[in-house]
PDB file of C-alpha atoms in Angstrom:
ATOM      1  CA  MET W   1      39.427 -34.586 -37.272  1.00  0.00           C
ATOM      2  CA  ASP W   2      39.471 -36.214 -33.868  1.00  0.00           C
ATOM      3  CA  LEU W   3      42.575 -36.897 -31.483  1.00  0.00           C
ATOM      4  CA  ALA W   4      42.891 -40.331 -32.592  1.00  0.00           C
ATOM      5  CA  TYR W   5      42.990 -39.535 -36.257  1.00  0.00           C
ATOM      6  CA  LEU W   6      45.456 -36.409 -35.544  1.00  0.00           C
ATOM      7  CA  ARG W   7      47.886 -38.982 -33.598  1.00  0.00           C
ATOM      8  CA  ALA W   8      47.778 -41.169 -36.933  1.00  0.00           C
ATOM      9  CA  HIS W   9      47.949 -38.319 -39.483  1.00  0.00           C
ATOM     10  CA  PRO W  10      49.914 -35.348 -37.900  1.00  0.00           C
ATOM     11  CA  GLU W  11      50.905 -34.110 -41.237  1.00  0.00           C
ATOM     12  CA  GLN W  12      47.412 -33.288 -42.387  1.00  0.00           C
ATOM     13  CA  LEU W  13      46.909 -30.608 -39.499  1.00  0.00           C
ATOM     14  CA  PRO W  14      47.785 -27.841 -41.790  1.00  0.00           C
ATOM     15  CA  THR W  15      45.452 -29.151 -44.430  1.00  0.00           C
ATOM     16  CA  PHE W  16      42.459 -29.074 -41.931  1.00  0.00           C
ATOM     17  CA  LEU W  17      43.375 -25.601 -40.623  1.00  0.00           C
ATOM     18  CA  THR W  18      43.834 -24.064 -44.333  1.00  0.00           C
ATOM     19  CA  HIS W  19      40.345 -25.354 -45.036  1.00  0.00           C
ATOM     20  CA  GLN W  20      38.879 -24.237 -41.782  1.00  0.00           C
ATOM     21  CA  ARG W  21      37.663 -27.563 -40.763  1.00  0.00           C
ATOM     22  CA  ILE W  22      38.793 -27.208 -37.115  1.00  0.00           C
ATOM     23  CA  ARG W  23      37.588 -24.382 -34.916  1.00  0.00           C
ATOM     24  CA  GLU W  24      40.546 -21.891 -33.967  1.00  0.00           C
ATOM     25  CA  THR W  25      40.700 -19.687 -31.046  1.00  0.00           C
ATOM     26  CA  PRO W  26      43.505 -17.352 -30.645  1.00  0.00           C
ATOM     27  CA  VAL W  27      45.359 -17.569 -27.200  1.00  0.00           C
ATOM     28  CA  SER W  28      48.223 -15.981 -25.630  1.00  0.00           C
ATOM     29  CA  GLY W  29      51.559 -17.773 -26.754  1.00  0.00           C
ATOM     30  CA  GLY W  30      54.576 -15.654 -25.771  1.00  0.00           C
ATOM     31  CA  ASP W  31      56.477 -13.062 -27.784  1.00  0.00           C
ATOM     32  CA  ILE W  32      57.875 -14.942 -30.511  1.00  0.00           C
ATOM     33  CA  CYS W  33      54.765 -17.358 -32.054  1.00  0.00           C
ATOM     34  CA  ALA W  34      51.105 -17.023 -32.989  1.00  0.00           C
ATOM     35  CA  ALA W  35      49.271 -19.303 -30.639  1.00  0.00           C
ATOM     36  CA  SER W  36      45.547 -20.905 -30.875  1.00  0.00           C
ATOM     37  CA  ARG W  37      43.508 -23.210 -29.292  1.00  0.00           C
ATOM     38  CA  LEU W  38      42.181 -26.081 -31.608  1.00  0.00           C
ATOM     39  CA  THR W  39      38.924 -27.887 -31.021  1.00  0.00           C
ATOM     40  CA  LEU W  40      38.719 -31.292 -32.556  1.00  0.00           C
ATOM     41  CA  ASP W  41      35.500 -32.982 -33.494  1.00  0.00           C
ATOM     42  CA  ASP W  42      35.607 -35.265 -30.577  1.00  0.00           C
ATOM     43  CA  GLY W  43      35.628 -32.259 -28.022  1.00  0.00           C
ATOM     44  CA  HIS W  44      39.456 -32.420 -27.498  1.00  0.00           C
ATOM     45  CA  SER W  45      41.431 -29.198 -27.407  1.00  0.00           C
ATOM     46  CA  ILE W  46      45.096 -28.855 -28.428  1.00  0.00           C
ATOM     47  CA  PHE W  47      47.454 -26.016 -28.289  1.00  0.00           C
ATOM     48  CA  ALA W  48      49.125 -25.044 -31.596  1.00  0.00           C
ATOM     49  CA  LYS W  49      51.954 -22.493 -32.349  1.00  0.00           C
ATOM     50  CA  THR W  50      52.729 -21.127 -35.705  1.00  0.00           C
ATOM     51  CA  TRP W  51      55.431 -18.793 -37.038  1.00  0.00           C
ATOM     52  CA  PRO W  52      53.324 -15.356 -37.423  1.00  0.00           C
ATOM     53  CA  GLU W  53      53.160 -13.948 -41.010  1.00  0.00           C
ATOM     54  CA  HIS W  54      54.185 -10.496 -40.023  1.00  0.00           C
ATOM     55  CA  ALA W  55      57.398 -11.671 -38.555  1.00  0.00           C
ATOM     56  CA  GLY W  56      59.256 -10.292 -41.764  1.00  0.00           C
ATOM     57  CA  ARG W  57      61.125 -13.643 -42.461  1.00  0.00           C
ATOM     58  CA  ALA W  58      60.470 -17.133 -43.106  1.00  0.00           C
ATOM     59  CA  VAL W  59      60.333 -19.764 -39.867  1.00  0.00           C
ATOM     60  CA  PRO W  60      64.063 -20.493 -39.139  1.00  0.00           C
ATOM     61  CA  GLU W  61      64.941 -23.981 -40.277  1.00  0.00           C
ATOM     62  CA  GLY W  62      64.445 -26.778 -37.424  1.00  0.00           C
ATOM     63  CA  PHE W  63      62.635 -23.914 -35.210  1.00  0.00           C
ATOM     64  CA  PHE W  64      59.854 -26.143 -34.257  1.00  0.00           C
ATOM     65  CA  ALA W  65      61.608 -29.508 -34.388  1.00  0.00           C
ATOM     66  CA  THR W  66      64.005 -28.095 -31.859  1.00  0.00           C
ATOM     67  CA  GLU W  67      61.024 -27.182 -29.346  1.00  0.00           C
ATOM     68  CA  ALA W  68      59.428 -30.256 -30.003  1.00  0.00           C
ATOM     69  CA  ALA W  69      62.889 -32.555 -29.303  1.00  0.00           C
ATOM     70  CA  GLY W  70      63.620 -30.260 -26.185  1.00  0.00           C
ATOM     71  CA  LEU W  71      59.668 -31.257 -24.781  1.00  0.00           C
ATOM     72  CA  ARG W  72      60.194 -34.793 -25.236  1.00  0.00           C
ATOM     73  CA  TRP W  73      63.440 -34.977 -23.659  1.00  0.00           C
ATOM     74  CA  LEU W  74      62.143 -33.132 -20.618  1.00  0.00           C
ATOM     75  CA  ARG W  75      59.021 -35.219 -20.472  1.00  0.00           C
ATOM     76  CA  GLU W  76      61.060 -38.495 -20.823  1.00  0.00           C
ATOM     77  CA  ALA W  77      62.519 -37.866 -17.363  1.00  0.00           C
ATOM     78  CA  ARG W  78      58.949 -38.202 -15.867  1.00  0.00           C
ATOM     79  CA  ALA W  79      59.661 -35.681 -13.124  1.00  0.00           C
ATOM     80  CA  VAL W  80      57.772 -32.575 -13.884  1.00  0.00           C
ATOM     81  CA  ALA W  81      54.456 -31.794 -15.996  1.00  0.00           C
ATOM     82  CA  VAL W  82      55.322 -31.506 -19.511  1.00  0.00           C
ATOM     83  CA  PRO W  83      52.646 -31.358 -22.431  1.00  0.00           C
ATOM     84  CA  GLU W  84      52.804 -34.233 -24.898  1.00  0.00           C
ATOM     85  CA  VAL W  85      53.982 -33.188 -28.348  1.00  0.00           C
ATOM     86  CA  LEU W  86      51.090 -34.224 -30.854  1.00  0.00           C
ATOM     87  CA  VAL W  87      52.353 -32.431 -34.191  1.00  0.00           C
ATOM     88  CA  ALA W  88      55.699 -31.311 -35.107  1.00  0.00           C
ATOM     89  CA  LEU W  89      55.925 -30.014 -38.393  1.00  0.00           C
ATOM     90  CA  PRO W  90      58.288 -27.209 -40.208  1.00  0.00           C
ATOM     91  CA  GLU W  91      55.665 -24.713 -39.909  1.00  0.00           C
ATOM     92  CA  LEU W  92      53.666 -25.679 -36.748  1.00  0.00           C
ATOM     93  CA  LEU W  93      53.732 -27.298 -33.321  1.00  0.00           C
ATOM     94  CA  ALA W  94      50.668 -28.937 -31.604  1.00  0.00           C
ATOM     95  CA  LEU W  95      50.657 -29.848 -27.852  1.00  0.00           C
ATOM     96  CA  GLU W  96      48.371 -31.527 -25.314  1.00  0.00           C
ATOM     97  CA  TRP W  97      46.070 -28.669 -24.033  1.00  0.00           C
ATOM     98  CA  VAL W  98      46.527 -27.921 -20.614  1.00  0.00           C
ATOM     99  CA  GLU W  99      43.723 -26.223 -18.803  1.00  0.00           C
ATOM    100  CA  PRO W 100      44.918 -23.263 -16.678  1.00  0.00           C
ATOM    101  CA  GLY W 101      44.410 -22.719 -13.121  1.00  0.00           C
ATOM    102  CA  GLU W 102      45.145 -21.004  -9.999  1.00  0.00           C
ATOM    103  CA  ALA W 103      48.865 -20.808  -8.588  1.00  0.00           C
ATOM    104  CA  SER W 104      48.443 -22.537  -5.508  1.00  0.00           C
ATOM    105  CA  PRO W 105      51.018 -23.139  -2.468  1.00  0.00           C
ATOM    106  CA  GLU W 106      50.427 -26.852  -2.644  1.00  0.00           C
ATOM    107  CA  ALA W 107      51.352 -26.749  -6.596  1.00  0.00           C
ATOM    108  CA  ALA W 108      54.604 -24.585  -5.841  1.00  0.00           C
ATOM    109  CA  ASP W 109      55.595 -27.158  -3.434  1.00  0.00           C
ATOM    110  CA  ARG W 110      54.966 -30.092  -5.531  1.00  0.00           C
ATOM    111  CA  PHE W 111      56.772 -28.133  -8.693  1.00  0.00           C
ATOM    112  CA  GLY W 112      60.105 -27.255  -6.437  1.00  0.00           C
ATOM    113  CA  ARG W 113      60.557 -31.095  -5.664  1.00  0.00           C
ATOM    114  CA  GLU W 114      59.817 -31.901  -9.397  1.00  0.00           C
ATOM    115  CA  LEU W 115      62.000 -29.476 -10.703  1.00  0.00           C
ATOM    116  CA  ALA W 116      64.766 -30.917  -8.780  1.00  0.00           C
ATOM    117  CA  GLU W 117      63.944 -34.316  -9.733  1.00  0.00           C
ATOM    118  CA  LEU W 118      64.227 -33.168 -13.378  1.00  0.00           C
ATOM    119  CA  HIS W 119      67.563 -31.443 -12.956  1.00  0.00           C
ATOM    120  CA  ARG W 120      68.873 -34.924 -10.910  1.00  0.00           C
ATOM    121  CA  THR W 121      68.243 -36.562 -14.204  1.00  0.00           C
ATOM    122  CA  GLY W 122      71.190 -35.284 -15.892  1.00  0.00           C
ATOM    123  CA  ALA W 123      72.394 -35.058 -19.399  1.00  0.00           C
ATOM    124  CA  SER W 124      75.372 -36.583 -21.076  1.00  0.00           C
ATOM    125  CA  ALA W 125      77.135 -33.347 -22.032  1.00  0.00           C
ATOM    126  CA  PHE W 126      76.262 -29.641 -22.041  1.00  0.00           C
ATOM    127  CA  GLY W 127      74.518 -28.891 -24.791  1.00  0.00           C
ATOM    128  CA  ALA W 128      72.256 -31.290 -26.718  1.00  0.00           C
ATOM    129  CA  ARG W 129      71.826 -33.631 -29.467  1.00  0.00           C
ATOM    130  CA  TRP W 130      69.737 -31.068 -31.676  1.00  0.00           C
ATOM    131  CA  PRO W 131      70.443 -27.585 -32.960  1.00  0.00           C
ATOM    132  CA  GLY W 132      69.198 -24.964 -30.195  1.00  0.00           C
ATOM    133  CA  PHE W 133      67.097 -21.943 -30.136  1.00  0.00           C
ATOM    134  CA  ILE W 134      66.382 -19.255 -27.440  1.00  0.00           C
ATOM    135  CA  GLY W 135      63.372 -17.409 -28.327  1.00  0.00           C
ATOM    136  CA  ALA W 136      63.904 -16.791 -32.164  1.00  0.00           C
ATOM    137  CA  LEU W 137      67.624 -16.879 -31.894  1.00  0.00           C
ATOM    138  CA  PRO W 138      69.978 -19.824 -32.578  1.00  0.00           C
ATOM    139  CA  ALA W 139      71.843 -21.369 -29.701  1.00  0.00           C
ATOM    140  CA  ASP W 140      74.921 -23.423 -29.956  1.00  0.00           C
ATOM    141  CA  ASN W 141      73.950 -26.687 -28.453  1.00  0.00           C
ATOM    142  CA  THR W 142      77.110 -28.552 -29.676  1.00  0.00           C
ATOM    143  CA  PRO W 143      77.822 -31.301 -26.909  1.00  0.00           C
ATOM    144  CA  ASP W 144      80.630 -30.281 -24.644  1.00  0.00           C
ATOM    145  CA  ASP W 145      82.247 -32.170 -21.664  1.00  0.00           C
ATOM    146  CA  GLY W 146      82.797 -28.565 -19.885  1.00  0.00           C
ATOM    147  CA  PRO W 147      83.753 -27.820 -17.410  1.00  0.00           C
ATOM    148  CA  TRP W 148      80.350 -25.561 -17.030  1.00  0.00           C
ATOM    149  CA  SER W 149      82.130 -22.235 -16.713  1.00  0.00           C
ATOM    150  CA  ASP W 150      84.080 -22.585 -19.825  1.00  0.00           C
ATOM    151  CA  TRP W 151      81.294 -23.852 -21.733  1.00  0.00           C
ATOM    152  CA  PHE W 152      78.507 -21.107 -20.351  1.00  0.00           C
ATOM    153  CA  ALA W 153      81.118 -18.337 -21.372  1.00  0.00           C
ATOM    154  CA  ARG W 154      81.843 -19.640 -24.906  1.00  0.00           C
ATOM    155  CA  ALA W 155      78.096 -20.880 -25.784  1.00  0.00           C
ATOM    156  CA  ARG W 156      75.682 -18.851 -23.575  1.00  0.00           C
ATOM    157  CA  LEU W 157      77.176 -15.522 -23.098  1.00  0.00           C
ATOM    158  CA  LEU W 158      79.783 -14.552 -25.810  1.00  0.00           C
ATOM    159  CA  PRO W 159      77.217 -15.147 -28.833  1.00  0.00           C
ATOM    160  CA  TYR W 160      74.429 -12.793 -27.299  1.00  0.00           C
ATOM    161  CA  LEU W 161      76.894 -10.198 -26.044  1.00  0.00           C
ATOM    162  CA  ARG W 162      78.002  -9.783 -29.722  1.00  0.00           C
ATOM    163  CA  ARG W 163      74.632  -9.691 -31.090  1.00  0.00           C
ATOM    164  CA  SER W 164      73.448  -7.149 -28.627  1.00  0.00           C
ATOM    165  CA  VAL W 165      76.669  -5.044 -29.440  1.00  0.00           C
ATOM    166  CA  ASP W 166      76.147  -5.548 -33.159  1.00  0.00           C
ATOM    167  CA  GLY W 167      72.230  -4.336 -32.747  1.00  0.00           C
ATOM    168  CA  GLY W 168      73.477  -1.324 -30.913  1.00  0.00           C
ATOM    169  CA  ALA W 169      71.654  -2.365 -27.756  1.00  0.00           C
ATOM    170  CA  LEU W 170      74.782  -2.438 -25.660  1.00  0.00           C
ATOM    171  CA  THR W 171      77.557  -0.007 -25.950  1.00  0.00           C
ATOM    172  CA  SER W 172      81.386  -0.848 -26.105  1.00  0.00           C
ATOM    173  CA  ALA W 173      81.691   0.246 -22.345  1.00  0.00           C
ATOM    174  CA  ASP W 174      78.927  -2.181 -21.500  1.00  0.00           C
ATOM    175  CA  ALA W 175      80.632  -4.802 -23.437  1.00  0.00           C
ATOM    176  CA  ILE W 176      83.851  -4.332 -21.517  1.00  0.00           C
ATOM    177  CA  LEU W 177      81.541  -4.828 -18.329  1.00  0.00           C
ATOM    178  CA  VAL W 178      80.261  -8.240 -19.330  1.00  0.00           C
ATOM    179  CA  GLU W 179      83.549  -9.267 -20.719  1.00  0.00           C
ATOM    180  CA  GLN W 180      85.281  -8.615 -17.158  1.00  0.00           C
ATOM    181  CA  VAL W 181      82.516 -11.280 -16.058  1.00  0.00           C
ATOM    182  CA  ILE W 182      83.454 -13.867 -18.640  1.00  0.00           C
ATOM    183  CA  ASP W 183      86.995 -13.267 -18.173  1.00  0.00           C
ATOM    184  CA  ARG W 184      86.729 -13.774 -14.355  1.00  0.00           C
ATOM    185  CA  ILE W 185      83.896 -16.910 -14.636  1.00  0.00           C
ATOM    186  CA  GLY W 186      86.442 -19.303 -13.462  1.00  0.00           C
ATOM    187  CA  GLU W 187      86.393 -17.723 -10.218  1.00  0.00           C
ATOM    188  CA  PHE W 188      82.576 -18.027  -9.500  1.00  0.00           C
ATOM    189  CA  GLY W 189      82.681 -21.634  -8.392  1.00  0.00           C
ATOM    190  CA  GLY W 190      79.895 -23.876  -8.360  1.00  0.00           C
ATOM    191  CA  ASP W 191      80.925 -26.092 -11.403  1.00  0.00           C
ATOM    192  CA  GLU W 192      78.544 -29.063 -11.651  1.00  0.00           C
ATOM    193  CA  PRO W 193      77.982 -31.838 -14.027  1.00  0.00           C
ATOM    194  CA  PRO W 194      75.122 -31.351 -16.762  1.00  0.00           C
ATOM    195  CA  ALA W 195      71.676 -31.196 -15.367  1.00  0.00           C
ATOM    196  CA  ARG W 196      68.638 -31.517 -17.453  1.00  0.00           C
ATOM    197  CA  VAL W 197      67.516 -28.184 -17.837  1.00  0.00           C
ATOM    198  CA  HIS W 198      64.443 -26.020 -19.232  1.00  0.00           C
ATOM    199  CA  GLY W 199      66.639 -23.388 -20.477  1.00  0.00           C
ATOM    200  CA  ASP W 200      64.351 -20.516 -20.642  1.00  0.00           C
ATOM    201  CA  LEU W 201      62.593 -20.803 -17.241  1.00  0.00           C
ATOM    202  CA  TRP W 202      61.297 -17.309 -16.660  1.00  0.00           C
ATOM    203  CA  PRO W 203      58.261 -17.144 -14.927  1.00  0.00           C
ATOM    204  CA  GLY W 204      56.350 -16.715 -18.111  1.00  0.00           C
ATOM    205  CA  ASN W 205      57.119 -20.251 -19.270  1.00  0.00           C
ATOM    206  CA  LEU W 206      55.280 -21.775 -16.169  1.00  0.00           C
ATOM    207  CA  LEU W 207      51.856 -22.930 -16.754  1.00  0.00           C
ATOM    208  CA  TRP W 208      49.971 -23.227 -13.608  1.00  0.00           C
ATOM    209  CA  GLY W 209      47.216 -26.067 -14.444  1.00  0.00           C
ATOM    210  CA  GLY W 210      43.915 -26.715 -13.308  1.00  0.00           C
ATOM    211  CA  ASP W 211      45.058 -29.854 -12.180  1.00  0.00           C
ATOM    212  CA  ASP W 212      47.137 -28.313  -9.558  1.00  0.00           C
ATOM    213  CA  ARG W 213      50.575 -28.760 -11.232  1.00  0.00           C
ATOM    214  CA  VAL W 214      53.022 -26.540 -12.707  1.00  0.00           C
ATOM    215  CA  TRP W 215      53.501 -27.455 -16.115  1.00  0.00           C
ATOM    216  CA  LEU W 216      56.668 -26.427 -18.211  1.00  0.00           C
ATOM    217  CA  VAL W 217      56.407 -24.884 -21.664  1.00  0.00           C
ATOM    218  CA  ASP W 218      58.378 -23.251 -24.318  1.00  0.00           C
ATOM    219  CA  PRO W 219      61.889 -24.738 -23.381  1.00  0.00           C
ATOM    220  CA  ALA W 220      65.194 -24.151 -24.698  1.00  0.00           C
ATOM    221  CA  ALA W 221      66.225 -27.631 -23.147  1.00  0.00           C
ATOM    222  CA  HIS W 222      69.616 -28.852 -22.932  1.00  0.00           C
ATOM    223  CA  GLY W 223      72.419 -30.036 -20.523  1.00  0.00           C
ATOM    224  CA  GLY W 224      73.161 -26.788 -18.369  1.00  0.00           C
ATOM    225  CA  HIS W 225      73.673 -25.756 -15.029  1.00  0.00           C
ATOM    226  CA  ARG W 226      70.588 -26.465 -12.556  1.00  0.00           C
ATOM    227  CA  GLU W 227      71.229 -22.783 -10.829  1.00  0.00           C
ATOM    228  CA  THR W 228      70.619 -21.088 -14.360  1.00  0.00           C
ATOM    229  CA  ASP W 229      66.936 -22.677 -14.469  1.00  0.00           C
ATOM    230  CA  LEU W 230      66.437 -21.017 -10.901  1.00  0.00           C
ATOM    231  CA  ALA W 231      67.994 -18.113 -11.485  1.00  0.00           C
ATOM    232  CA  GLN W 232      66.022 -17.420 -14.410  1.00  0.00           C
ATOM    233  CA  LEU W 233      62.874 -18.094 -12.482  1.00  0.00           C
ATOM    234  CA  ALA W 234      63.688 -15.440 -10.307  1.00  0.00           C
ATOM    235  CA  LEU W 235      63.522 -12.795 -13.186  1.00  0.00           C
ATOM    236  CA  PHE W 236      60.894 -10.202 -13.920  1.00  0.00           C
ATOM    237  CA  GLY W 237      59.480 -10.548 -10.400  1.00  0.00           C
ATOM    238  CA  GLY W 238      59.306 -14.170 -10.082  1.00  0.00           C
ATOM    239  CA  PRO W 239      56.560 -16.596  -9.885  1.00  0.00           C
ATOM    240  CA  PRO W 240      53.949 -16.901  -7.394  1.00  0.00           C
ATOM    241  CA  HIS W 241      54.905 -18.480  -4.306  1.00  0.00           C
ATOM    242  CA  GLN W 242      58.685 -18.417  -5.335  1.00  0.00           C
ATOM    243  CA  ASP W 243      59.811 -18.896  -1.777  1.00  0.00           C
ATOM    244  CA  ARG W 244      57.987 -22.105  -1.515  1.00  0.00           C
ATOM    245  CA  ILE W 245      59.288 -23.350  -4.900  1.00  0.00           C
ATOM    246  CA  MET W 246      62.917 -22.833  -3.629  1.00  0.00           C
ATOM    247  CA  ALA W 247      62.363 -24.218  -0.281  1.00  0.00           C
ATOM    248  CA  ALA W 248      60.845 -27.390  -1.795  1.00  0.00           C
ATOM    249  CA  TYR W 249      63.597 -27.650  -4.326  1.00  0.00           C
ATOM    250  CA  GLN W 250      66.262 -26.900  -1.579  1.00  0.00           C
ATOM    251  CA  GLU W 251      64.843 -29.828   0.696  1.00  0.00           C
ATOM    252  CA  SER W 252      65.054 -32.244  -2.247  1.00  0.00           C
ATOM    253  CA  TRP W 253      68.319 -31.337  -3.541  1.00  0.00           C
ATOM    254  CA  PRO W 254      70.391 -28.523  -1.593  1.00  0.00           C
ATOM    255  CA  LEU W 255      72.314 -26.104  -4.071  1.00  0.00           C
ATOM    256  CA  ALA W 256      75.962 -25.645  -3.375  1.00  0.00           C
ATOM    257  CA  ASP W 257      77.714 -23.002  -1.230  1.00  0.00           C
ATOM    258  CA  GLY W 258      77.661 -19.560  -2.857  1.00  0.00           C
ATOM    259  CA  TRP W 259      74.623 -20.229  -5.089  1.00  0.00           C
ATOM    260  CA  ARG W 260      73.043 -16.826  -4.024  1.00  0.00           C
ATOM    261  CA  GLU W 261      76.198 -14.852  -5.259  1.00  0.00           C
ATOM    262  CA  ARG W 262      75.923 -16.623  -8.624  1.00  0.00           C
ATOM    263  CA  VAL W 263      72.417 -15.856  -9.317  1.00  0.00           C
ATOM    264  CA  PRO W 264      73.315 -12.667 -11.385  1.00  0.00           C
ATOM    265  CA  LEU W 265      75.968 -14.644 -13.412  1.00  0.00           C
ATOM    266  CA  HIS W 266      73.248 -17.219 -14.497  1.00  0.00           C
ATOM    267  CA  GLN W 267      70.596 -14.719 -14.921  1.00  0.00           C
ATOM    268  CA  LEU W 268      73.018 -12.811 -17.443  1.00  0.00           C
ATOM    269  CA  HIS W 269      72.668 -15.103 -20.302  1.00  0.00           C
ATOM    270  CA  LEU W 270      68.946 -14.559 -20.482  1.00  0.00           C
ATOM    271  CA  LEU W 271      69.235 -10.832 -20.247  1.00  0.00           C
ATOM    272  CA  LEU W 272      71.826 -10.779 -23.240  1.00  0.00           C
ATOM    273  CA  VAL W 273      69.237 -12.822 -25.180  1.00  0.00           C
ATOM    274  CA  HIS W 274      66.874 -10.180 -24.518  1.00  0.00           C
ATOM    275  CA  THR W 275      69.074  -7.366 -25.611  1.00  0.00           C
ATOM    276  CA  ALA W 276      69.926  -9.284 -28.669  1.00  0.00           C
ATOM    277  CA  LEU W 277      66.392  -9.987 -29.493  1.00  0.00           C
ATOM    278  CA  PHE W 278      64.415  -6.799 -28.164  1.00  0.00           C
ATOM    279  CA  GLY W 279      67.190  -4.003 -27.868  1.00  0.00           C
ATOM    280  CA  ALA W 280      68.331  -1.598 -25.410  1.00  0.00           C
ATOM    281  CA  ALA W 281      65.053  -1.489 -23.172  1.00  0.00           C
ATOM    282  CA  TYR W 282      66.870  -4.498 -21.312  1.00  0.00           C
ATOM    283  CA  ARG W 283      70.361  -2.803 -21.211  1.00  0.00           C
ATOM    284  CA  ASP W 284      70.179  -1.557 -17.539  1.00  0.00           C
ATOM    285  CA  LEU W 285      69.219  -5.058 -16.447  1.00  0.00           C
ATOM    286  CA  VAL W 286      72.234  -6.447 -18.310  1.00  0.00           C
ATOM    287  CA  THR W 287      74.660  -4.325 -16.758  1.00  0.00           C
ATOM    288  CA  ARG W 288      73.189  -4.308 -13.302  1.00  0.00           C
ATOM    289  CA  SER W 289      73.463  -8.045 -13.882  1.00  0.00           C
ATOM    290  CA  ALA W 290      77.245  -8.034 -14.561  1.00  0.00           C
ATOM    291  CA  ARG W 291      78.032  -5.601 -11.891  1.00  0.00           C
ATOM    292  CA  ASP W 292      76.225  -7.580  -9.341  1.00  0.00           C
ATOM    293  CA  ALA W 293      78.040 -10.677 -10.636  1.00  0.00           C
ATOM    294  CA  LEU W 294      81.407  -9.031 -10.265  1.00  0.00           C
ATOM    295  CA  ASN W 295      80.596  -7.928  -6.679  1.00  0.00           C
ATOM    296  CA  GLY W 296      79.447 -11.366  -5.724  1.00  0.00           C
ATOM    297  CA  THR W 297      82.966 -12.505  -6.975  1.00  0.00           C
ATOM    298  CA  CYS W 298      84.603 -10.014  -4.853  1.00  0.00           C
ATOM    299  CA  ARG W 299      82.665 -11.094  -1.643  1.00  0.00           C
ATOM    300  CA  ALA W 300      83.462 -14.778  -2.354  1.00  0.00           C
ATOM    301  CA  THR W 301      87.084 -13.915  -2.575  1.00  0.00           C
ATOM    302  CA  VAL W 302      87.122 -11.981   0.339  1.00  0.00           C
ATOM    303  CA  GLU W 303      85.443 -14.806   2.257  1.00  0.00           C
ATOM    304  CA  ARG W 304      87.811 -17.359   1.127  1.00  0.00           C
TER     305      ARG W 304
END
């Protein structure tokens, strides 16, 4: 199988893998899926993701189709580097291979500008035309005209708060704290029309390429708030050259007043996803984010 044949017959990739007709090398691929580098007969490499056999349940319906739709939608903007989708089947996803490189200041500058352009491309509504996933969890992508704050509370905070409490990762007292943020979400300000966002933009979903560009991978793409992408990018220590990424972004498309105070609010979504997926190890980050968000609202109220 060469790349031309794969493009013409993507449905045959599982058969070739089953019969070991393609060289397969395991690679790092995140916390959810098993990932490998496939080397084709013509020397081309591709990146493949499959649902791991040890996951204990079948691959969720539409899981890989959702990621493929999001990658194609981000790529359509022609703003930032996004791998081409080569195969999207119920049991696997195969993408263009991106050769890793070093995280350079120049790539960071370029990425900041490109991310701003991606966001500026916009979306027709909050949510998306396809069902959503964030990690292995479903995400409500029902298109919504907003305002953003109402949509974010309903579709991006409450579902994962409930899952986190039901799973024992958060206590009832923790839930009351997060609910205070949700109840006051209209006070934070910063409402904007929907941007075209990656949706799961923690630093691990940036791929620093050998072409001196930053590539976006593993999206939960949808129409959302651009500040959410940027706030997620600052989590878990942030990416290399984060200050340069932000400076280039701000130069290209300045953020609205008060964006710094809203960072904990926007981070709360992905942190609640972590407690829902991985348990109480992320509890302190959720409660700290909620308290910081409330403190930021109090400061903004005093300043007004």
